[in-house]
Amino acid sequence: MLIYLQMMDTEEEREDFEKIYLEYRNLMFYVANQILHNEHDAEDAVHHAFIKIAENMEKIKEPVCPKTKSYVVTIVENRAIDMVRKKNRHAVTEINEELMGLSVEYHGENGLAKCILKLPGRYREIILLKYVHGYSIREIASIMNIKEANAGKMEQRAKKKLRQLCEKEGIW
Amino acid sequence: MTDEMIQAAALEANQALIAQLPLSGECQHEFSPGFRKKMKKLIFRRKHPILSKALRTAAAVVIVFLLGGGLLLTFNLEVRAEFLSWIKESSEGLVMYFSTEGAEKSSGKLRYRLTEIPEGYEEYEIDSSEDGETFVYENERGEFLTFHYLHDSTQVAFGLYTEGYQCISITVGELEGEIYLTDNEEMANAVVWKDENTLFCLDAFLDAEELLKLAETIEAYE
């Protein structure tokens, strides 16, 4: 089939994705390998993360900045956890949404922030994508490859888990 | 626990996450050739959305770019050959034809059309511009037949995604060209040829003989 259309992105926009790739691919591999402990799988996770990043570039204002760094790490962590879930689908122990992502130490005084960092990986990701990166539930569903309704439920479970952690920590 | 509280805490948590991550230079990894190849394709498709769209249609093999600032500079050229007044360049499974001449010639304004349409195909879309026209036909199996022509213009390039294709030199009437054939039943074959001022392409789920026969039915009508 023959297609005929104008280039849609500006030169700058076209280059942003490549800048993100060059800057963060090693870090993303590191994150994925921390979760998957398998280089081949980690590369696969990085590749799929970049596909998702490519599909959701519109909210990235600066290709190389702390916010983008956090975003790409969140995306690749999500993909890696998803791969672990799928690999363990037939395991004796049911693997659910409560798989942990990257372990992050926090020495600040915000108890709620501390609890967010203690959330299981997917719950933390949905909180960060919504409240830090400004994605809607529909957009998060697209990024996570899940249905919008499931993303909504996951957000509810994430908040419930967050409340439980806060209670356990004596914050409330 | 309000949304505002969660947002403030999420920003704080995010700062902690960023602070703990190693710098990119601290976690070097030698990526496998397979990964690099996949990423090269992904980056290319990102740079050229038309290619991405073309690939998603499965049948697509031919692409036209309106050049926007340095497109060709992104190619790591491996082959460069004269194709009459058009230059042909090949790289990474993509063949591109682009003209080195302007489109001011009056003869470049001729219009062309297929005088025969294979049985079972119906008009799907026609797209016209100063640089040429695209005629798309579709059969009941959802297969596309596309005829495209481009006048000489430095603003337009013409690309074929040729991975998995065999390229053979042919003639359409007395005009030189090339036919791109694949064994992949999900991809169309294509023939490209050129007269004095215009590049033609016919792209369809037809075999080489049918494709060349159809190419010879094209006539100027204006």
mmCIF file of C-alpha atoms in Angstrom:
data_model
loop_
_atom_site.group_PDB
_atom_site.id
_atom_site.type_symbol
_atom_site.label_atom_id
_atom_site.label_comp_id
_atom_site.label_asym_id
_atom_site.label_seq_id
_atom_site.Cartn_x
_atom_site.Cartn_y
_atom_site.Cartn_z
ATOM 1 C CA MET A 1 0.000 0.000 0.000
ATOM 2 C CA LEU A 2 1.187 3.419 -0.848
ATOM 3 C CA ILE A 3 0.918 6.127 1.694
ATOM 4 C CA TYR A 4 1.437 9.802 1.229
ATOM 5 C CA LEU A 5 1.656 12.238 4.068
ATOM 6 C CA GLN A 6 3.618 14.991 5.590
ATOM 7 C CA MET A 7 6.177 14.446 8.312
ATOM 8 C CA MET A 8 4.284 15.150 11.493
ATOM 9 C CA ASP A 9 6.916 15.933 14.102
ATOM 10 C CA THR A 10 9.285 18.823 14.220
ATOM 11 C CA GLU A 11 12.983 18.130 13.896
ATOM 12 C CA GLU A 12 13.326 18.719 17.629
ATOM 13 C CA GLU A 13 10.558 16.293 18.498
ATOM 14 C CA ARG A 14 12.046 13.654 16.254
ATOM 15 C CA GLU A 15 15.366 13.943 18.025
ATOM 16 C CA ASP A 16 13.992 13.817 21.571
ATOM 17 C CA PHE A 17 13.270 10.114 21.494
ATOM 18 C CA GLU A 18 16.782 9.328 20.340
ATOM 19 C CA LYS A 19 18.223 11.564 23.055
ATOM 20 C CA ILE A 20 16.227 9.665 25.667
ATOM 21 C CA TYR A 21 17.451 6.395 24.252
ATOM 22 C CA LEU A 22 21.102 7.422 24.276
ATOM 23 C CA GLU A 23 20.932 8.917 27.752
ATOM 24 C CA TYR A 24 18.885 6.336 29.606
ATOM 25 C CA ARG A 25 19.236 2.942 27.922
ATOM 26 C CA ASN A 26 21.975 1.767 30.297
ATOM 27 C CA LEU A 27 20.107 2.948 33.358
ATOM 28 C CA MET A 28 16.944 1.289 32.142
ATOM 29 C CA PHE A 29 18.809 -1.940 31.574
ATOM 30 C CA TYR A 30 20.218 -1.700 35.092
ATOM 31 C CA VAL A 31 16.729 -1.263 36.540
ATOM 32 C CA ALA A 32 15.241 -4.095 34.493
ATOM 33 C CA ASN A 33 18.090 -6.429 35.372
ATOM 34 C CA GLN A 34 17.683 -5.651 39.081
ATOM 35 C CA ILE A 35 14.183 -7.081 38.801
ATOM 36 C CA LEU A 36 14.599 -9.801 36.192
ATOM 37 C CA HIS A 37 18.158 -11.012 36.905
ATOM 38 C CA ASN A 38 18.487 -12.031 33.289
ATOM 39 C CA GLU A 39 20.254 -9.889 30.700
ATOM 40 C CA HIS A 40 18.237 -11.112 27.731
ATOM 41 C CA ASP A 41 14.938 -10.505 29.502
ATOM 42 C CA ALA A 42 16.198 -7.146 30.747
ATOM 43 C CA GLU A 43 17.001 -6.053 27.201
ATOM 44 C CA ASP A 44 13.542 -7.191 26.159
ATOM 45 C CA ALA A 45 12.025 -5.104 28.932
ATOM 46 C CA VAL A 46 14.053 -2.073 27.863
ATOM 47 C CA HIS A 47 12.957 -2.481 24.260
ATOM 48 C CA HIS A 48 9.290 -2.715 25.188
ATOM 49 C CA ALA A 49 9.671 0.218 27.546
ATOM 50 C CA PHE A 50 11.004 2.300 24.678
ATOM 51 C CA ILE A 51 8.027 1.289 22.549
ATOM 52 C CA LYS A 52 5.747 2.629 25.291
ATOM 53 C CA ILE A 53 7.852 5.754 25.640
ATOM 54 C CA ALA A 54 7.651 6.332 21.891
ATOM 55 C CA GLU A 55 3.867 6.038 22.064
ATOM 56 C CA ASN A 56 3.637 8.517 24.922
ATOM 57 C CA MET A 57 6.147 11.211 24.090
ATOM 58 C CA GLU A 58 3.753 14.140 24.201
ATOM 59 C CA LYS A 59 4.165 14.784 27.921
ATOM 60 C CA ILE A 60 7.959 14.734 27.823
ATOM 61 C CA LYS A 61 9.021 18.356 27.722
ATOM 62 C CA GLU A 62 12.727 17.803 28.184
ATOM 63 C CA PRO A 63 14.361 14.582 26.988
ATOM 64 C CA VAL A 64 17.142 14.683 29.548
ATOM 65 C CA CYS A 65 16.039 15.869 32.982
ATOM 66 C CA PRO A 66 15.282 14.314 36.385
ATOM 67 C CA LYS A 67 11.573 14.030 35.628
ATOM 68 C CA THR A 68 12.216 12.141 32.401
ATOM 69 C CA LYS A 69 14.736 9.958 34.196
ATOM 70 C CA SER A 70 12.110 9.018 36.761
ATOM 71 C CA TYR A 71 9.554 8.462 34.015
ATOM 72 C CA VAL A 72 11.657 6.067 31.957
ATOM 73 C CA VAL A 73 12.649 4.153 35.080
ATOM 74 C CA THR A 74 8.992 3.849 36.064
ATOM 75 C CA ILE A 75 8.092 2.546 32.621
ATOM 76 C CA VAL A 76 10.867 -0.035 32.471
ATOM 77 C CA GLU A 77 10.229 -1.141 36.041
ATOM 78 C CA ASN A 78 6.596 -1.671 35.148
ATOM 79 C CA ARG A 79 7.528 -3.731 32.122
ATOM 80 C CA ALA A 80 10.034 -5.822 34.071
ATOM 81 C CA ILE A 81 7.529 -6.548 36.823
ATOM 82 C CA ASP A 82 4.966 -7.470 34.205
ATOM 83 C CA MET A 83 7.428 -9.948 32.704
ATOM 84 C CA VAL A 84 8.035 -11.496 36.131
ATOM 85 C CA ARG A 85 4.282 -11.821 36.641
ATOM 86 C CA LYS A 86 3.860 -13.538 33.308
ATOM 87 C CA LYS A 87 6.767 -15.887 33.906
ATOM 88 C CA ASN A 88 5.322 -16.911 37.249
ATOM 89 C CA ARG A 89 1.778 -17.271 36.054
ATOM 90 C CA HIS A 90 1.921 -21.031 36.427
ATOM 91 C CA ALA A 91 3.960 -21.099 39.590
ATOM 92 C CA VAL A 92 2.539 -22.784 42.675
ATOM 93 C CA THR A 93 2.478 -19.500 44.525
ATOM 94 C CA GLU A 94 0.146 -17.058 42.897
ATOM 95 C CA ILE A 95 2.019 -13.946 41.868
ATOM 96 C CA ASN A 96 -0.161 -10.917 42.046
ATOM 97 C CA GLU A 97 0.160 -7.174 41.826
ATOM 98 C CA GLU A 98 2.186 -7.048 44.998
ATOM 99 C CA LEU A 99 5.571 -7.766 43.423
ATOM 100 C CA MET A 100 8.089 -5.278 44.652
ATOM 101 C CA GLY A 101 9.963 -3.024 42.281
ATOM 102 C CA LEU A 102 13.197 -1.200 42.920
ATOM 103 C CA SER A 103 14.029 -0.820 46.567
ATOM 104 C CA VAL A 104 14.313 2.865 47.427
ATOM 105 C CA GLU A 105 15.619 4.128 50.763
ATOM 106 C CA TYR A 106 14.097 7.283 52.136
ATOM 107 C CA HIS A 107 15.507 9.334 54.991
ATOM 108 C CA GLY A 108 13.153 12.309 54.793
ATOM 109 C CA GLU A 109 10.377 13.276 57.142
ATOM 110 C CA ASN A 110 7.349 12.848 54.893
ATOM 111 C CA GLY A 111 5.742 9.661 56.166
ATOM 112 C CA LEU A 112 3.400 9.412 53.213
ATOM 113 C CA ALA A 113 6.331 9.631 50.801
ATOM 114 C CA LYS A 114 8.046 6.857 52.736
ATOM 115 C CA CYS A 115 4.948 4.696 52.387
ATOM 116 C CA ILE A 116 4.663 5.395 48.654
ATOM 117 C CA LEU A 117 8.199 4.096 48.252
ATOM 118 C CA LYS A 118 7.246 0.958 50.181
ATOM 119 C CA LEU A 119 4.339 0.210 47.866
ATOM 120 C CA PRO A 120 4.549 -2.798 45.545
ATOM 121 C CA GLY A 121 6.062 -1.823 42.203
ATOM 122 C CA ARG A 122 2.906 -1.496 40.126
ATOM 123 C CA TYR A 123 1.100 0.454 42.828
ATOM 124 C CA ARG A 124 4.000 2.864 43.189
ATOM 125 C CA GLU A 125 4.197 3.225 39.416
ATOM 126 C CA ILE A 126 0.543 4.146 39.072
ATOM 127 C CA ILE A 127 0.877 6.733 41.852
ATOM 128 C CA LEU A 128 3.980 8.281 40.274
ATOM 129 C CA LEU A 129 2.556 8.254 36.753
ATOM 130 C CA LYS A 130 -0.602 9.988 37.931
ATOM 131 C CA TYR A 131 0.654 12.407 40.559
ATOM 132 C CA VAL A 132 4.169 13.185 39.317
ATOM 133 C CA HIS A 133 3.950 12.789 35.572
ATOM 134 C CA GLY A 134 0.350 13.889 35.158
ATOM 135 C CA TYR A 135 -1.011 10.953 33.188
ATOM 136 C CA SER A 136 -4.707 10.160 33.245
ATOM 137 C CA ILE A 137 -5.966 6.699 34.120
ATOM 138 C CA ARG A 138 -6.672 6.135 30.438
ATOM 139 C CA GLU A 139 -3.098 7.041 29.531
ATOM 140 C CA ILE A 140 -1.720 4.907 32.340
ATOM 141 C CA ALA A 141 -3.791 1.984 31.089
ATOM 142 C CA SER A 142 -2.170 2.432 27.682
ATOM 143 C CA ILE A 143 1.312 2.624 29.167
ATOM 144 C CA MET A 144 0.721 -0.461 31.322
ATOM 145 C CA ASN A 145 -1.033 -2.422 28.584
ATOM 146 C CA ILE A 146 -4.125 -2.957 30.689
ATOM 147 C CA LYS A 147 -7.766 -1.991 30.357
ATOM 148 C CA GLU A 148 -8.796 1.409 31.612
ATOM 149 C CA ALA A 149 -11.198 -0.162 34.106
ATOM 150 C CA ASN A 150 -8.393 -2.304 35.485
ATOM 151 C CA ALA A 151 -6.120 0.696 35.776
ATOM 152 C CA GLY A 152 -8.831 2.464 37.766
ATOM 153 C CA LYS A 153 -9.184 -0.532 40.082
ATOM 154 C CA MET A 154 -5.436 -0.745 40.449
ATOM 155 C CA GLU A 155 -5.318 2.887 41.510
ATOM 156 C CA GLN A 156 -7.952 2.194 44.142
ATOM 157 C CA ARG A 157 -5.998 -0.794 45.431
ATOM 158 C CA ALA A 158 -2.814 1.268 45.444
ATOM 159 C CA LYS A 159 -4.460 3.909 47.618
ATOM 160 C CA LYS A 160 -5.930 1.264 49.911
ATOM 161 C CA LYS A 161 -2.513 -0.303 50.314
ATOM 162 C CA LEU A 162 -1.046 3.126 50.939
ATOM 163 C CA ARG A 163 -3.561 3.753 53.721
ATOM 164 C CA GLN A 164 -2.714 0.376 55.267
ATOM 165 C CA LEU A 165 1.000 1.165 55.185
ATOM 166 C CA CYS A 166 0.356 4.575 56.722
ATOM 167 C CA GLU A 167 -1.648 2.988 59.528
ATOM 168 C CA LYS A 168 1.086 0.432 60.086
ATOM 169 C CA GLU A 169 3.684 3.183 60.252
ATOM 170 C CA GLY A 170 1.529 5.102 62.696
ATOM 171 C CA ILE A 171 1.087 8.050 60.358
ATOM 172 C CA TRP A 172 -2.649 7.944 60.897
ATOM 173 C CA MET B 1 -5.666 11.308 52.607
ATOM 174 C CA THR B 2 -6.370 13.887 49.919
ATOM 175 C CA ASP B 3 -5.097 13.990 46.348
ATOM 176 C CA GLU B 4 -3.049 17.054 47.273
ATOM 177 C CA MET B 5 -1.351 15.145 50.081
ATOM 178 C CA ILE B 6 -0.642 12.215 47.785
ATOM 179 C CA GLN B 7 0.736 14.501 45.116
ATOM 180 C CA ALA B 8 3.094 16.278 47.514
ATOM 181 C CA ALA B 9 4.284 12.961 48.908
ATOM 182 C CA ALA B 10 4.625 11.446 45.419
ATOM 183 C CA LEU B 11 6.878 14.322 44.364
ATOM 184 C CA GLU B 12 9.004 13.785 47.456
ATOM 185 C CA ALA B 13 9.120 10.033 46.836
ATOM 186 C CA ASN B 14 10.067 10.675 43.239
ATOM 187 C CA GLN B 15 12.976 12.855 44.332
ATOM 188 C CA ALA B 16 14.212 10.042 46.554
ATOM 189 C CA LEU B 17 13.901 7.576 43.683
ATOM 190 C CA ILE B 18 15.882 9.831 41.347
ATOM 191 C CA ALA B 19 18.559 10.461 43.980
ATOM 192 C CA GLN B 20 19.088 6.764 44.465
ATOM 193 C CA LEU B 21 19.388 5.857 40.804
ATOM 194 C CA PRO B 22 22.900 5.465 39.443
ATOM 195 C CA LEU B 23 24.126 7.875 36.819
ATOM 196 C CA SER B 24 23.880 6.577 33.282
ATOM 197 C CA GLY B 25 27.662 6.408 33.063
ATOM 198 C CA GLU B 26 27.792 4.214 36.136
ATOM 199 C CA CYS B 27 25.817 1.338 34.675
ATOM 200 C CA GLN B 28 27.241 0.686 31.234
ATOM 201 C CA HIS B 29 25.992 -2.378 29.424
ATOM 202 C CA GLU B 30 27.047 -3.866 26.107
ATOM 203 C CA PHE B 31 23.721 -4.397 24.428
ATOM 204 C CA SER B 32 23.257 -7.411 22.180
ATOM 205 C CA PRO B 33 23.174 -7.000 18.379
ATOM 206 C CA GLY B 34 19.527 -8.107 18.420
ATOM 207 C CA PHE B 35 18.588 -5.362 20.829
ATOM 208 C CA ARG B 36 20.523 -2.735 18.897
ATOM 209 C CA LYS B 37 18.822 -3.776 15.679
ATOM 210 C CA LYS B 38 15.362 -3.566 17.219
ATOM 211 C CA MET B 39 16.107 -0.167 18.689
ATOM 212 C CA LYS B 40 17.532 1.098 15.432
ATOM 213 C CA LYS B 41 14.254 0.209 13.760
ATOM 214 C CA LEU B 42 12.223 1.776 16.539
ATOM 215 C CA ILE B 43 14.208 5.008 16.368
ATOM 216 C CA PHE B 44 13.855 5.079 12.610
ATOM 217 C CA ARG B 45 10.119 4.605 12.840
ATOM 218 C CA ARG B 46 9.887 7.316 15.445
ATOM 219 C CA LYS B 47 11.760 9.662 13.168
ATOM 220 C CA HIS B 48 9.623 8.672 10.221
ATOM 221 C CA PRO B 49 6.054 8.077 11.414
ATOM 222 C CA ILE B 50 4.936 7.264 7.912
ATOM 223 C CA LEU B 51 7.076 4.149 7.925
ATOM 224 C CA SER B 52 5.580 3.056 11.181
ATOM 225 C CA LYS B 53 2.103 3.538 9.766
ATOM 226 C CA ALA B 54 3.073 1.722 6.625
ATOM 227 C CA LEU B 55 4.366 -1.270 8.505
ATOM 228 C CA ARG B 56 1.220 -1.509 10.598
ATOM 229 C CA THR B 57 -0.819 -1.969 7.454
ATOM 230 C CA ALA B 58 1.143 -5.159 6.723
ATOM 231 C CA ALA B 59 0.624 -4.753 3.008
ATOM 232 C CA ALA B 60 2.579 -1.561 2.849
ATOM 233 C CA VAL B 61 5.865 -1.459 1.057
ATOM 234 C CA VAL B 62 5.987 1.992 -0.354
ATOM 235 C CA ILE B 63 6.271 5.316 1.360
ATOM 236 C CA VAL B 64 6.496 8.870 0.254
ATOM 237 C CA PHE B 65 8.085 11.516 2.398
ATOM 238 C CA LEU B 66 7.721 15.211 2.097
ATOM 239 C CA LEU B 67 11.186 16.219 3.101
ATOM 240 C CA GLY B 68 11.305 18.199 6.261
ATOM 241 C CA GLY B 69 14.701 19.448 7.265
ATOM 242 C CA GLY B 70 17.497 16.997 6.881
ATOM 243 C CA LEU B 71 15.577 13.770 6.522
ATOM 244 C CA LEU B 72 18.164 12.312 4.225
ATOM 245 C CA LEU B 73 20.949 13.278 6.580
ATOM 246 C CA THR B 74 19.657 10.645 8.956
ATOM 247 C CA PHE B 75 20.560 7.905 6.545
ATOM 248 C CA ASN B 76 23.832 6.100 6.827
ATOM 249 C CA LEU B 77 24.146 5.614 3.129
ATOM 250 C CA GLU B 78 25.507 2.359 1.828
ATOM 251 C CA VAL B 79 24.575 2.516 -1.801
ATOM 252 C CA ARG B 80 24.161 5.469 -4.096
ATOM 253 C CA ALA B 81 23.208 5.017 -7.692
ATOM 254 C CA GLU B 82 21.865 7.154 -10.458
ATOM 255 C CA PHE B 83 18.340 6.337 -11.518
ATOM 256 C CA LEU B 84 17.953 8.720 -14.411
ATOM 257 C CA SER B 85 17.342 12.152 -12.885
ATOM 258 C CA TRP B 86 16.361 10.534 -9.630
ATOM 259 C CA ILE B 87 18.926 9.405 -7.108
ATOM 260 C CA LYS B 88 18.423 6.042 -5.488
ATOM 261 C CA GLU B 89 19.817 5.427 -2.034
ATOM 262 C CA SER B 90 19.577 2.275 0.030
ATOM 263 C CA SER B 91 20.125 1.724 3.688
ATOM 264 C CA GLU B 92 18.826 -0.544 6.449
ATOM 265 C CA GLY B 93 16.156 -2.183 4.343
ATOM 266 C CA LEU B 94 14.864 1.074 2.955
ATOM 267 C CA VAL B 95 15.330 2.246 -0.608
ATOM 268 C CA MET B 96 14.711 5.892 -1.263
ATOM 269 C CA TYR B 97 14.394 7.711 -4.535
ATOM 270 C CA PHE B 98 14.714 11.450 -4.591
ATOM 271 C CA SER B 99 15.033 13.964 -7.320
ATOM 272 C CA THR B 100 17.858 16.400 -7.763
ATOM 273 C CA GLU B 101 15.783 18.568 -10.076
ATOM 274 C CA GLY B 102 13.052 21.075 -9.405
ATOM 275 C CA ALA B 103 9.428 20.698 -10.436
ATOM 276 C CA GLU B 104 9.106 23.862 -12.480
ATOM 277 C CA LYS B 105 9.058 22.089 -15.830
ATOM 278 C CA SER B 106 5.680 22.272 -17.500
ATOM 279 C CA SER B 107 6.003 18.664 -18.622
ATOM 280 C CA GLY B 108 6.164 17.726 -14.965
ATOM 281 C CA LYS B 109 2.536 18.681 -14.558
ATOM 282 C CA LEU B 110 1.162 15.834 -16.636
ATOM 283 C CA ARG B 111 -1.322 13.645 -14.817
ATOM 284 C CA TYR B 112 -1.418 9.877 -15.053
ATOM 285 C CA ARG B 113 -3.884 7.131 -14.305
ATOM 286 C CA LEU B 114 -4.394 3.403 -14.608
ATOM 287 C CA THR B 115 -6.568 2.630 -17.608
ATOM 288 C CA GLU B 116 -7.363 -0.843 -16.333
ATOM 289 C CA ILE B 117 -8.199 -1.909 -12.819
ATOM 290 C CA PRO B 118 -7.938 -5.618 -11.984
ATOM 291 C CA GLU B 119 -11.246 -7.357 -11.360
ATOM 292 C CA GLY B 120 -12.524 -7.148 -7.822
ATOM 293 C CA TYR B 121 -10.813 -3.896 -6.921
ATOM 294 C CA GLU B 122 -12.720 -0.745 -6.087
ATOM 295 C CA GLU B 123 -11.519 2.791 -5.569
ATOM 296 C CA TYR B 124 -10.551 3.357 -1.959
ATOM 297 C CA GLU B 125 -8.816 6.714 -1.901
ATOM 298 C CA ILE B 126 -7.278 9.289 -4.205
ATOM 299 C CA ASP B 127 -4.790 11.780 -2.905
ATOM 300 C CA SER B 128 -3.524 14.596 -5.110
ATOM 301 C CA SER B 129 -0.885 17.208 -4.596
ATOM 302 C CA GLU B 130 1.360 19.408 -6.708
ATOM 303 C CA ASP B 131 4.009 16.709 -6.555
ATOM 304 C CA GLY B 132 1.887 13.864 -7.829
ATOM 305 C CA GLU B 133 -1.042 11.623 -7.081
ATOM 306 C CA THR B 134 -1.863 8.438 -5.242
ATOM 307 C CA PHE B 135 -4.656 6.132 -6.305
ATOM 308 C CA VAL B 136 -5.586 3.401 -3.853
ATOM 309 C CA TYR B 137 -7.887 0.504 -4.693
ATOM 310 C CA GLU B 138 -9.029 -2.293 -2.423
ATOM 311 C CA ASN B 139 -10.429 -5.733 -3.107
ATOM 312 C CA GLU B 140 -12.882 -7.713 -1.001
ATOM 313 C CA ARG B 141 -10.023 -9.438 0.808
ATOM 314 C CA GLY B 142 -8.836 -6.061 2.055
ATOM 315 C CA GLU B 143 -5.782 -6.100 -0.204
ATOM 316 C CA PHE B 144 -4.650 -2.762 -1.532
ATOM 317 C CA LEU B 145 -3.504 -1.894 -5.014
ATOM 318 C CA THR B 146 -1.814 1.462 -5.212
ATOM 319 C CA PHE B 147 -0.574 3.516 -8.100
ATOM 320 C CA HIS B 148 1.514 6.512 -7.349
ATOM 321 C CA TYR B 149 3.413 8.972 -9.445
ATOM 322 C CA LEU B 150 5.688 11.815 -8.456
ATOM 323 C CA HIS B 151 6.999 14.652 -10.545
ATOM 324 C CA ASP B 152 10.597 15.696 -10.219
ATOM 325 C CA SER B 153 10.810 17.754 -7.087
ATOM 326 C CA THR B 154 13.464 18.403 -4.537
ATOM 327 C CA GLN B 155 10.733 18.525 -1.901
ATOM 328 C CA VAL B 156 9.707 14.925 -2.225
ATOM 329 C CA ALA B 157 11.354 11.603 -1.679
ATOM 330 C CA PHE B 158 9.938 8.239 -2.394
ATOM 331 C CA GLY B 159 10.723 5.274 -0.188
ATOM 332 C CA LEU B 160 10.233 1.549 -0.278
ATOM 333 C CA TYR B 161 10.646 -0.657 2.730
ATOM 334 C CA THR B 162 12.466 -3.538 1.047
ATOM 335 C CA GLU B 163 13.517 -5.913 3.801
ATOM 336 C CA GLY B 164 12.702 -9.399 2.545
ATOM 337 C CA TYR B 165 12.338 -8.206 -1.022
ATOM 338 C CA GLN B 166 14.271 -9.169 -4.123
ATOM 339 C CA CYS B 167 15.007 -6.304 -6.513
ATOM 340 C CA ILE B 168 15.145 -7.046 -10.242
ATOM 341 C CA SER B 169 15.766 -4.585 -13.091
ATOM 342 C CA ILE B 170 12.876 -4.447 -15.561
ATOM 343 C CA THR B 171 11.422 -2.263 -18.254
ATOM 344 C CA VAL B 172 7.888 -0.918 -18.467
ATOM 345 C CA GLY B 173 7.424 -0.335 -22.166
ATOM 346 C CA GLU B 174 10.734 1.292 -22.962
ATOM 347 C CA LEU B 175 11.226 2.815 -19.554
ATOM 348 C CA GLU B 176 13.748 1.430 -17.103
ATOM 349 C CA GLY B 177 12.713 0.436 -13.651
ATOM 350 C CA GLU B 178 12.917 -2.097 -10.889
ATOM 351 C CA ILE B 179 10.507 -4.623 -9.502
ATOM 352 C CA TYR B 180 10.512 -5.573 -5.817
ATOM 353 C CA LEU B 181 9.237 -9.065 -5.132
ATOM 354 C CA THR B 182 8.614 -10.902 -1.881
ATOM 355 C CA ASP B 183 7.531 -14.398 -0.913
ATOM 356 C CA ASN B 184 5.749 -12.982 2.107
ATOM 357 C CA GLU B 185 2.060 -13.332 1.338
ATOM 358 C CA GLU B 186 1.224 -10.511 3.697
ATOM 359 C CA MET B 187 3.301 -8.023 1.748
ATOM 360 C CA ALA B 188 2.640 -6.587 -1.675
ATOM 361 C CA ASN B 189 5.020 -6.580 -4.621
ATOM 362 C CA ALA B 190 5.976 -3.275 -6.158
ATOM 363 C CA VAL B 191 7.343 -1.948 -9.414
ATOM 364 C CA VAL B 192 9.076 1.417 -9.752
ATOM 365 C CA TRP B 193 9.932 3.057 -13.042
ATOM 366 C CA LYS B 194 10.719 6.462 -14.471
ATOM 367 C CA ASP B 195 10.121 8.479 -17.573
ATOM 368 C CA GLU B 196 11.795 11.780 -18.343
ATOM 369 C CA ASN B 197 10.201 13.722 -15.507
ATOM 370 C CA THR B 198 8.172 11.406 -13.371
ATOM 371 C CA LEU B 199 8.696 8.492 -11.020
ATOM 372 C CA PHE B 200 5.957 5.860 -11.017
ATOM 373 C CA CYS B 201 5.190 3.119 -8.549
ATOM 374 C CA LEU B 202 2.622 0.395 -8.620
ATOM 375 C CA ASP B 203 2.198 -1.629 -5.468
ATOM 376 C CA ALA B 204 -0.180 -4.588 -5.298
ATOM 377 C CA PHE B 205 -0.799 -8.179 -4.339
ATOM 378 C CA LEU B 206 -0.095 -9.297 -7.873
ATOM 379 C CA ASP B 207 2.699 -11.416 -9.252
ATOM 380 C CA ALA B 208 5.488 -9.919 -11.343
ATOM 381 C CA GLU B 209 3.838 -10.593 -14.693
ATOM 382 C CA GLU B 210 0.484 -9.150 -13.620
ATOM 383 C CA LEU B 211 2.155 -6.148 -12.036
ATOM 384 C CA LEU B 212 4.195 -5.319 -15.148
ATOM 385 C CA LYS B 213 1.200 -5.830 -17.406
ATOM 386 C CA LEU B 214 -0.811 -3.434 -15.266
ATOM 387 C CA ALA B 215 2.042 -0.918 -15.214
ATOM 388 C CA GLU B 216 1.904 -0.749 -18.992
ATOM 389 C CA THR B 217 -1.731 0.390 -18.885
ATOM 390 C CA ILE B 218 -0.818 3.695 -17.284
ATOM 391 C CA GLU B 219 -1.484 6.711 -19.479
ATOM 392 C CA ALA B 220 -1.083 10.449 -19.256
ATOM 393 C CA TYR B 221 -4.467 12.139 -19.435
ATOM 394 C CA GLU B 222 -3.814 15.841 -19.049
#
